[in-house]
mmCIF file of C-alpha atoms and ligand atoms in Angstrom:
data_model
loop_
_atom_site.group_PDB
_atom_site.id
_atom_site.type_symbol
_atom_site.label_atom_id
_atom_site.label_comp_id
_atom_site.label_asym_id
_atom_site.label_seq_id
_atom_site.Cartn_x
_atom_site.Cartn_y
_atom_site.Cartn_z
ATOM 1 C CA MET A 1 -6.535 17.016 25.828
ATOM 2 C CA ALA A 2 -7.065 17.215 22.059
ATOM 3 C CA GLU A 3 -10.816 17.076 21.210
ATOM 4 C CA ASN A 4 -12.555 17.180 17.540
ATOM 5 C CA ARG A 5 -15.922 19.051 16.991
ATOM 6 C CA THR A 6 -17.888 16.032 17.909
ATOM 7 C CA GLY A 7 -15.808 16.072 21.565
ATOM 8 C CA THR A 8 -14.099 12.716 20.958
ATOM 9 C CA SER A 9 -10.587 12.863 22.455
ATOM 10 C CA LEU A 10 -7.625 11.598 20.362
ATOM 11 C CA PHE A 11 -7.049 9.379 23.726
ATOM 12 C CA SER A 12 -10.324 8.131 23.951
ATOM 13 C CA PRO A 13 -10.925 4.215 23.086
ATOM 14 C CA PHE A 14 -12.133 3.435 19.519
ATOM 15 C CA LYS A 15 -13.692 0.090 17.975
ATOM 16 C CA MET A 16 -12.542 -0.631 15.078
ATOM 17 C CA GLY A 17 -14.466 -3.514 13.818
ATOM 18 C CA LYS A 18 -13.390 -6.628 16.175
ATOM 19 C CA PHE A 19 -10.646 -4.646 17.595
ATOM 20 C CA SER A 20 -11.076 -2.606 20.455
ATOM 21 C CA LEU A 21 -8.310 0.175 20.461
ATOM 22 C CA SER A 22 -7.553 2.364 23.652
ATOM 23 C CA HIS A 23 -6.774 5.668 21.810
ATOM 24 C CA ARG A 24 -6.952 6.955 17.774
ATOM 25 C CA VAL A 25 -3.182 7.789 17.606
ATOM 26 C CA VAL A 26 -2.227 5.243 14.694
ATOM 27 C CA LEU A 27 1.424 4.539 13.500
ATOM 28 C CA ALA A 28 0.777 5.257 9.659
ATOM 29 C CA PRO A 29 2.641 2.758 7.152
ATOM 30 C CA MET A 30 6.120 4.157 6.284
ATOM 31 C CA THR A 31 9.069 2.334 4.199
ATOM 32 C CA ARG A 32 11.935 2.282 6.009
ATOM 33 C CA CYS A 33 14.588 0.145 4.008
ATOM 34 C CA ARG A 34 15.717 -1.570 7.224
ATOM 35 C CA ALA A 35 14.858 -5.051 6.393
ATOM 36 C CA LEU A 36 18.192 -6.496 4.848
ATOM 37 C CA ASN A 37 17.573 -8.769 1.848
ATOM 38 C CA GLY A 38 14.077 -8.358 2.484
ATOM 39 C CA ILE A 39 14.124 -10.202 6.007
ATOM 40 C CA PRO A 40 12.998 -8.107 8.906
ATOM 41 C CA GLY A 41 15.146 -8.362 11.496
ATOM 42 C CA ASP A 42 16.051 -6.931 15.092
ATOM 43 C CA ALA A 43 15.599 -3.344 13.586
ATOM 44 C CA VAL A 44 12.685 -3.902 12.316
ATOM 45 C CA ALA A 45 11.482 -5.436 15.473
ATOM 46 C CA GLU A 46 13.164 -2.446 17.516
ATOM 47 C CA TYR A 47 11.354 -0.264 15.159
ATOM 48 C CA TYR A 48 7.863 -1.371 15.662
ATOM 49 C CA THR A 49 8.157 -2.057 19.530
ATOM 50 C CA GLN A 50 8.987 1.730 20.178
ATOM 51 C CA ARG A 51 5.983 2.596 18.815
ATOM 52 C CA SER A 52 3.691 0.178 20.610
ATOM 53 C CA THR A 53 1.488 0.961 23.348
ATOM 54 C CA PRO A 54 -1.360 -1.089 25.284
ATOM 55 C CA GLY A 55 -4.403 -0.890 22.583
ATOM 56 C CA GLY A 56 -2.407 0.933 19.982
ATOM 57 C CA PHE A 57 -2.934 0.056 16.390
ATOM 58 C CA LEU A 58 0.272 -0.047 13.759
ATOM 59 C CA ILE A 59 0.265 -0.584 10.087
ATOM 60 C CA THR A 60 3.607 -1.781 8.957
ATOM 61 C CA GLU A 61 5.827 -0.285 6.260
ATOM 62 C CA GLY A 62 4.540 -1.667 2.544
ATOM 63 C CA THR A 63 5.703 -5.096 2.596
ATOM 64 C CA LEU A 64 6.305 -7.304 -0.687
ATOM 65 C CA ILE A 65 3.644 -9.837 -1.952
ATOM 66 C CA SER A 66 6.214 -11.287 -4.270
ATOM 67 C CA PRO A 67 9.632 -11.085 -6.285
ATOM 68 C CA SER A 68 8.525 -8.685 -8.538
ATOM 69 C CA ALA A 69 7.086 -6.412 -6.468
ATOM 70 C CA PRO A 70 10.257 -4.411 -4.780
ATOM 71 C CA GLY A 71 11.405 -0.917 -5.897
ATOM 72 C CA PHE A 72 13.425 0.167 -3.041
ATOM 73 C CA PRO A 73 16.558 -1.505 -1.618
ATOM 74 C CA HIS A 74 15.955 -3.760 1.801
ATOM 75 C CA VAL A 75 12.341 -3.661 2.217
ATOM 76 C CA PRO A 76 10.566 -6.736 3.836
ATOM 77 C CA GLY A 77 8.399 -9.163 2.104
ATOM 78 C CA ILE A 78 5.796 -11.576 3.110
ATOM 79 C CA TYR A 79 6.191 -14.285 0.389
ATOM 80 C CA SER A 80 8.796 -16.813 1.686
ATOM 81 C CA ASP A 81 8.829 -18.838 4.606
ATOM 82 C CA ALA A 82 12.175 -17.234 6.050
ATOM 83 C CA GLN A 83 10.427 -13.899 6.009
ATOM 84 C CA VAL A 84 7.264 -15.241 7.603
ATOM 85 C CA GLU A 85 9.643 -16.777 10.420
ATOM 86 C CA ALA A 86 11.157 -13.607 10.992
ATOM 87 C CA TRP A 87 7.804 -11.440 10.925
ATOM 88 C CA LYS A 88 6.860 -13.733 13.729
ATOM 89 C CA LYS A 89 9.458 -12.449 15.937
ATOM 90 C CA VAL A 90 8.431 -8.743 15.284
ATOM 91 C CA VAL A 91 4.663 -9.122 15.854
ATOM 92 C CA ASP A 92 5.338 -11.344 19.063
ATOM 93 C CA ALA A 93 7.199 -8.332 20.111
ATOM 94 C CA VAL A 94 4.650 -5.842 19.546
ATOM 95 C CA HIS A 95 1.801 -7.831 20.856
ATOM 96 C CA ALA A 96 3.744 -8.289 23.830
ATOM 97 C CA LYS A 97 3.531 -4.413 24.216
ATOM 98 C CA GLY A 98 -0.409 -4.631 23.588
ATOM 99 C CA SER A 99 -0.668 -3.099 20.049
ATOM 100 C CA VAL A 100 -2.793 -4.491 16.947
ATOM 101 C CA LEU A 101 -0.440 -5.020 14.094
ATOM 102 C CA PHE A 102 -1.929 -5.020 10.232
ATOM 103 C CA CYS A 103 0.670 -5.834 7.736
ATOM 104 C CA GLN A 104 0.537 -3.663 4.706
ATOM 105 C CA LEU A 105 0.597 -5.704 1.389
ATOM 106 C CA TRP A 106 2.400 -3.811 -1.409
ATOM 107 C CA HIS A 107 3.500 -4.190 -4.982
ATOM 108 C CA VAL A 108 5.014 -1.111 -6.630
ATOM 109 C CA GLY A 109 4.327 -2.060 -10.412
ATOM 110 C CA ARG A 110 6.260 0.044 -12.758
ATOM 111 C CA ALA A 111 8.029 2.187 -9.749
ATOM 112 C CA SER A 112 10.603 -0.244 -10.053
ATOM 113 C CA HIS A 113 13.674 -0.791 -12.124
ATOM 114 C CA GLN A 114 15.236 -3.844 -13.625
ATOM 115 C CA VAL A 115 18.057 -3.945 -10.748
ATOM 116 C CA TYR A 116 15.070 -4.895 -8.309
ATOM 117 C CA GLN A 117 13.650 -7.493 -10.670
ATOM 118 C CA PRO A 118 14.314 -11.087 -10.610
ATOM 119 C CA GLY A 119 16.255 -12.024 -13.767
ATOM 120 C CA GLY A 120 16.842 -8.075 -14.830
ATOM 121 C CA VAL A 121 13.509 -8.036 -16.642
ATOM 122 C CA PRO A 122 11.197 -4.776 -16.690
ATOM 123 C CA PRO A 123 8.981 -4.198 -13.852
ATOM 124 C CA ILE A 124 5.350 -4.957 -14.712
ATOM 125 C CA SER A 125 2.625 -2.458 -14.830
ATOM 126 C CA SER A 126 -0.960 -2.113 -16.327
ATOM 127 C CA THR A 127 0.532 -0.195 -19.079
ATOM 128 C CA ASN A 128 4.105 0.124 -21.104
ATOM 129 C CA LYS A 129 4.405 4.050 -20.329
ATOM 130 C CA PRO A 130 7.381 4.398 -17.840
ATOM 131 C CA ILE A 131 7.100 7.094 -14.986
ATOM 132 C CA SER A 132 8.185 10.488 -16.251
ATOM 133 C CA ASN A 133 11.541 11.691 -15.385
ATOM 134 C CA ARG A 134 9.969 14.435 -13.268
ATOM 135 C CA TRP A 135 10.163 11.334 -10.844
ATOM 136 C CA ARG A 136 13.316 9.211 -9.501
ATOM 137 C CA ILE A 137 14.184 5.788 -7.992
ATOM 138 C CA LEU A 138 16.164 5.322 -5.379
ATOM 139 C CA MET A 139 18.831 2.902 -6.432
ATOM 140 C CA PRO A 140 20.556 0.112 -4.172
ATOM 141 C CA ASP A 141 23.731 1.984 -3.985
ATOM 142 C CA GLY A 142 21.974 5.102 -2.297
ATOM 143 C CA THR A 143 21.740 7.158 -5.950
ATOM 144 C CA TYR A 144 19.172 8.272 -7.750
ATOM 145 C CA GLY A 145 18.043 6.898 -11.318
ATOM 146 C CA ILE A 146 15.082 7.039 -14.030
ATOM 147 C CA TYR A 147 12.366 4.758 -14.125
ATOM 148 C CA PRO A 148 12.402 2.631 -17.252
ATOM 149 C CA ALA A 149 9.852 1.351 -19.154
ATOM 150 C CA PRO A 150 7.589 -1.427 -17.545
ATOM 151 C CA ARG A 151 6.047 -4.106 -19.196
ATOM 152 C CA ALA A 152 2.183 -4.303 -19.359
ATOM 153 C CA LEU A 153 0.433 -7.402 -18.041
ATOM 154 C CA LYS A 154 -1.090 -9.684 -20.511
ATOM 155 C CA THR A 155 -4.886 -10.129 -19.393
ATOM 156 C CA SER A 156 -4.146 -13.707 -18.670
ATOM 157 C CA GLU A 157 -1.257 -12.987 -16.349
ATOM 158 C CA ILE A 158 -3.224 -10.790 -13.964
ATOM 159 C CA LEU A 159 -5.256 -13.579 -11.858
ATOM 160 C CA GLU A 160 -1.601 -14.624 -10.904
ATOM 161 C CA VAL A 161 -0.894 -11.233 -9.291
ATOM 162 C CA VAL A 162 -4.222 -11.121 -7.493
ATOM 163 C CA GLU A 163 -3.299 -14.779 -6.105
ATOM 164 C CA HIS A 164 0.415 -13.336 -4.793
ATOM 165 C CA TYR A 165 -2.049 -10.800 -2.838
ATOM 166 C CA ARG A 166 -4.006 -13.455 -1.229
ATOM 167 C CA GLN A 167 -0.970 -15.960 -0.438
ATOM 168 C CA ALA A 168 0.475 -12.975 1.235
ATOM 169 C CA SER A 169 -2.201 -12.307 3.519
ATOM 170 C CA LEU A 170 -2.584 -15.963 4.542
ATOM 171 C CA ASN A 171 1.553 -15.666 5.178
ATOM 172 C CA ALA A 172 0.709 -12.522 7.248
ATOM 173 C CA ILE A 173 -1.654 -14.338 9.476
ATOM 174 C CA ARG A 174 0.179 -17.324 9.493
ATOM 175 C CA ALA A 175 3.035 -14.716 11.080
ATOM 176 C CA GLY A 176 0.580 -13.410 13.813
ATOM 177 C CA PHE A 177 -0.425 -10.049 12.054
ATOM 178 C CA ASP A 178 -4.215 -9.092 13.075
ATOM 179 C CA GLY A 179 -4.773 -7.943 9.665
ATOM 180 C CA VAL A 180 -3.762 -6.734 6.049
ATOM 181 C CA GLU A 181 -3.809 -3.384 4.577
ATOM 182 C CA ILE A 182 -3.860 -3.625 0.762
ATOM 183 C CA HIS A 183 -1.422 -0.623 -0.756
ATOM 184 C CA GLY A 184 -3.787 0.795 -3.063
ATOM 185 C CA ALA A 185 -2.429 4.141 -3.325
ATOM 186 C CA HIS A 186 0.419 6.415 -4.085
ATOM 187 C CA GLY A 187 0.815 5.273 -7.878
ATOM 188 C CA TYR A 188 2.219 1.752 -7.152
ATOM 189 C CA LEU A 189 0.450 -1.032 -8.951
ATOM 190 C CA ILE A 190 -3.234 -1.160 -7.959
ATOM 191 C CA ASP A 191 -3.189 2.832 -8.557
ATOM 192 C CA GLN A 192 -1.762 2.234 -11.815
ATOM 193 C CA PHE A 193 -4.921 0.432 -12.824
ATOM 194 C CA LEU A 194 -7.086 2.594 -11.319
ATOM 195 C CA LYS A 195 -5.872 6.249 -12.733
ATOM 196 C CA LYS A 196 -6.881 7.093 -16.175
ATOM 197 C CA GLY A 197 -3.738 9.170 -16.526
ATOM 198 C CA ILE A 198 -1.617 5.561 -16.500
ATOM 199 C CA ASN A 199 -4.157 3.094 -17.373
ATOM 200 C CA ASP A 200 -4.169 2.760 -21.124
ATOM 201 C CA ARG A 201 -5.555 -0.914 -21.452
ATOM 202 C CA ALA A 202 -7.895 -1.792 -24.272
ATOM 203 C CA ASP A 203 -9.204 -4.879 -22.034
ATOM 204 C CA GLU A 204 -11.512 -5.723 -19.489
ATOM 205 C CA TYR A 205 -8.945 -4.000 -17.073
ATOM 206 C CA GLY A 206 -8.737 -0.777 -18.858
ATOM 207 C CA GLY A 207 -11.546 2.152 -20.025
ATOM 208 C CA SER A 208 -14.337 2.597 -17.787
ATOM 209 C CA ILE A 209 -14.547 2.930 -14.077
ATOM 210 C CA GLU A 210 -15.817 -0.539 -13.685
ATOM 211 C CA ASN A 211 -12.821 -1.884 -15.798
ATOM 212 C CA ARG A 212 -10.247 0.284 -14.321
ATOM 213 C CA CYS A 213 -11.406 -0.921 -10.579
ATOM 214 C CA ARG A 214 -11.674 -4.440 -11.786
ATOM 215 C CA PHE A 215 -7.913 -5.463 -10.333
ATOM 216 C CA MET A 216 -8.599 -3.630 -7.288
ATOM 217 C CA MET A 217 -11.656 -5.784 -6.787
ATOM 218 C CA GLN A 218 -10.203 -8.618 -7.427
ATOM 219 C CA VAL A 219 -7.275 -8.208 -5.044
ATOM 220 C CA ILE A 220 -9.710 -7.232 -2.191
ATOM 221 C CA GLN A 221 -12.192 -10.127 -3.042
ATOM 222 C CA ALA A 222 -9.187 -12.317 -3.365
ATOM 223 C CA VAL A 223 -7.620 -11.225 0.336
ATOM 224 C CA VAL A 224 -11.108 -11.314 2.000
ATOM 225 C CA SER A 225 -11.817 -14.837 1.005
ATOM 226 C CA GLY A 226 -8.379 -15.651 2.229
ATOM 227 C CA VAL A 227 -8.475 -14.004 5.607
ATOM 228 C CA GLY A 228 -11.801 -12.946 6.111
ATOM 229 C CA ALA A 229 -13.129 -9.169 5.825
ATOM 230 C CA ASP A 230 -12.968 -8.278 9.430
ATOM 231 C CA ARG A 231 -9.107 -8.331 9.244
ATOM 232 C CA VAL A 232 -8.952 -6.414 6.056
ATOM 233 C CA ALA A 233 -8.143 -2.568 5.136
ATOM 234 C CA PHE A 234 -7.685 -0.796 2.045
ATOM 235 C CA ARG A 235 -5.622 2.185 1.140
ATOM 236 C CA MET A 236 -6.362 4.358 -1.757
ATOM 237 C CA SER A 237 -5.264 8.184 -2.654
ATOM 238 C CA PRO A 238 -7.692 9.191 -5.697
ATOM 239 C CA ALA A 239 -6.497 12.698 -5.511
ATOM 240 C CA ILE A 240 -2.836 12.270 -5.200
ATOM 241 C CA ASP A 241 -0.807 12.326 -8.313
ATOM 242 C CA HIS A 242 2.530 10.860 -6.911
ATOM 243 C CA LEU A 243 4.544 9.132 -9.479
ATOM 244 C CA ASP A 244 2.230 10.420 -12.440
ATOM 245 C CA ALA A 245 -0.693 8.825 -10.661
ATOM 246 C CA THR A 246 -3.148 11.253 -12.186
ATOM 247 C CA ASP A 247 -7.012 10.824 -12.500
ATOM 248 C CA SER A 248 -9.234 13.742 -14.331
ATOM 249 C CA ASP A 249 -12.087 12.455 -12.257
ATOM 250 C CA PRO A 250 -10.728 11.589 -9.123
ATOM 251 C CA ILE A 251 -14.074 11.817 -7.257
ATOM 252 C CA GLN A 252 -15.352 9.022 -9.214
ATOM 253 C CA LEU A 253 -12.515 6.759 -7.703
ATOM 254 C CA ARG A 254 -13.930 6.961 -4.159
ATOM 255 C CA PRO A 255 -15.713 3.904 -3.684
ATOM 256 C CA PHE A 256 -14.589 3.160 -0.106
ATOM 257 C CA SER A 257 -14.055 6.939 1.274
ATOM 258 C CA ASP A 258 -17.501 7.719 2.690
ATOM 259 C CA ARG A 259 -18.552 5.197 4.960
ATOM 260 C CA GLU A 260 -17.495 1.975 6.568
ATOM 261 C CA ASN A 261 -19.372 -1.127 5.625
ATOM 262 C CA GLU A 262 -20.242 0.683 2.368
ATOM 263 C CA GLN A 263 -21.049 -1.442 -0.657
ATOM 264 C CA THR A 264 -18.827 -0.097 -3.628
ATOM 265 C CA PRO A 265 -20.775 1.704 -6.182
ATOM 266 C CA ALA A 266 -18.073 1.342 -8.484
ATOM 267 C CA ALA A 267 -17.379 -2.100 -8.124
ATOM 268 C CA GLY A 268 -19.772 -3.004 -11.066
ATOM 269 C CA GLY A 269 -21.539 -5.843 -9.345
ATOM 270 C CA LEU A 270 -18.782 -7.001 -7.451
ATOM 271 C CA GLU A 271 -19.938 -6.972 -4.041
ATOM 272 C CA THR A 272 -17.252 -6.770 -1.516
ATOM 273 C CA ARG A 273 -17.105 -5.148 1.583
ATOM 274 C CA VAL A 274 -14.277 -3.627 3.550
ATOM 275 C CA PRO A 275 -15.590 -3.466 7.134
ATOM 276 C CA ALA A 276 -12.735 -3.648 9.242
ATOM 277 C CA CYS A 277 -10.881 -0.358 8.640
ATOM 278 C CA HIS A 278 -9.691 1.721 5.410
ATOM 279 C CA SER A 279 -7.528 4.513 5.386
ATOM 280 C CA ALA A 280 -8.815 6.547 2.154
ATOM 281 C CA THR A 281 -6.273 9.213 1.699
ATOM 282 C CA LEU A 282 -8.668 11.316 -0.671
ATOM 283 C CA TYR A 283 -7.943 14.733 0.843
ATOM 284 C CA SER A 284 -4.256 13.752 2.242
ATOM 285 C CA PHE A 285 -1.890 16.423 2.030
ATOM 286 C CA TRP A 286 0.827 14.132 1.374
ATOM 287 C CA PRO A 287 3.645 15.174 0.584
ATOM 288 C CA ASN A 288 3.066 17.270 3.492
ATOM 289 C CA ARG A 289 5.789 19.339 5.660
ATOM 290 C CA VAL A 290 7.340 16.837 6.746
ATOM 291 C CA THR A 291 7.714 14.730 3.565
ATOM 292 C CA GLN A 292 9.025 17.752 1.465
ATOM 293 C CA ASN A 293 12.480 17.094 1.426
ATOM 294 C CA TRP A 294 11.896 13.181 1.090
ATOM 295 C CA HIS A 295 10.143 14.387 -2.110
ATOM 296 C CA ARG A 296 12.466 17.171 -3.506
ATOM 297 C CA ARG A 297 15.018 14.068 -3.242
ATOM 298 C CA ARG A 298 13.150 12.110 -5.466
ATOM 299 C CA ARG A 299 12.257 14.750 -8.017
ATOM 300 C CA GLY A 300 13.947 15.640 -10.969
ATOM 301 C CA PRO A 301 15.562 19.188 -11.348
ATOM 302 C CA ASP A 302 13.106 20.127 -13.862
ATOM 303 C CA ASP A 303 9.936 20.115 -11.455
HETATM 304 C C1 FMN B 401 9.488 7.845 4.213
HETATM 305 C C2 FMN B 401 8.173 7.643 3.866
HETATM 306 C C3 FMN B 401 7.830 6.465 3.397
HETATM 307 C C4 FMN B 401 6.477 6.066 3.182
HETATM 308 N N1 FMN B 401 6.305 4.834 3.181
HETATM 309 C C5 FMN B 401 4.466 4.056 3.036
HETATM 310 C C6 FMN B 401 4.356 3.095 2.599
HETATM 311 O O1 FMN B 401 5.327 2.268 2.788
HETATM 312 N N2 FMN B 401 3.058 2.646 2.637
HETATM 313 C C7 FMN B 401 1.954 4.032 2.709
HETATM 314 O O2 FMN B 401 0.769 3.545 2.116
HETATM 315 N N3 FMN B 401 2.101 5.061 3.036
HETATM 316 C C8 FMN B 401 3.690 5.273 3.082
HETATM 317 N N4 FMN B 401 4.052 6.819 3.301
HETATM 318 C C9 FMN B 401 2.884 7.710 3.479
HETATM 319 C C10 FMN B 401 2.766 7.972 4.875
HETATM 320 O O3 FMN B 401 1.978 6.993 5.262
HETATM 321 C C11 FMN B 401 1.858 8.941 5.411
HETATM 322 O O4 FMN B 401 0.529 9.005 4.224
HETATM 323 C C12 FMN B 401 2.394 10.346 4.935
HETATM 324 O O5 FMN B 401 3.777 10.372 5.765
HETATM 325 C C13 FMN B 401 1.570 11.643 5.260
HETATM 326 O O6 FMN B 401 0.865 11.316 6.551
HETATM 327 P P1 FMN B 401 -0.668 11.744 6.408
HETATM 328 O O7 FMN B 401 -0.880 10.890 5.513
HETATM 329 O O8 FMN B 401 -1.109 12.004 7.824
HETATM 330 O O9 FMN B 401 -0.614 13.418 5.744
HETATM 331 C C14 FMN B 401 5.361 7.021 3.500
HETATM 332 C C15 FMN B 401 6.153 8.412 3.859
HETATM 333 C C16 FMN B 401 6.880 8.571 3.928
HETATM 334 C C17 FMN B 401 7.695 10.132 4.618
#
């Protein structure tokens, strides 16, 4: 049986906040593009139940918090009643097999295209700068396109997006999920605020580390206020440059990566705790061997 240097087995029980897991093999969130028109159906239920075990822990694929959130075809949402109803069947099936299931809350920000946006408008972001043509976007017809220029959110619009995260978390609990994981990683919307290489704002959401963390902290606080801290996880990837999400000082961006229940030093007085679990991928090797081919397809020829 696999043991780490502390002698803990991968198959030994683990207390994750209020959840008692019977082993430590976790399903990572993975976009599957199987939820036709944003509604998770039978194929999604089958996928998650296949991976469920008694006392296991699964995190769903990135799940859209609002109509402006998508950047891939057929990704499920959690913002409409129809989506909540559809998720109930998936969650019930996973619970029947004994696993704990968190819903990953996702907004891709500028990693989108007009074809995915209501009314064909440009995607939103922290910036007007597009993702470079080193990267390609998967289009609805299966071809790969160039990322278009996004529209930087006005300061006055940001709290509306924060509210979408809160409402999505409430919807997730209504659908029966045990908790939510906020996707703050991999160059998507929250990371577009965090990273110096993207965020070029002159308002209170740009510049200093406190300002660049402000949107993330507001989202966490809103979600925690909605569903309770013991149901909230946060994923970040300070050192990963996916979709041009670079930062010259990624270590500064590691507010949650050391200890659970740590007060967030970068939060500039915003005292939010994220106790249930976290999955900071500071030293993740993503893309790893498994994901290399997927990345190769998404990258442009000049990479
Ligand atoms: C096809 C594919 C889709 C993915 N979708 C998501 C996603 O929706 N949300 C997310 O946080 N990570 C996503 N990831 C990253 C995985 O969760 C995971 O981090 C990655 O496969 C590498 O595993 P590792 O972190 O254990 O090295 C995806 C990875 C792949 C290959």
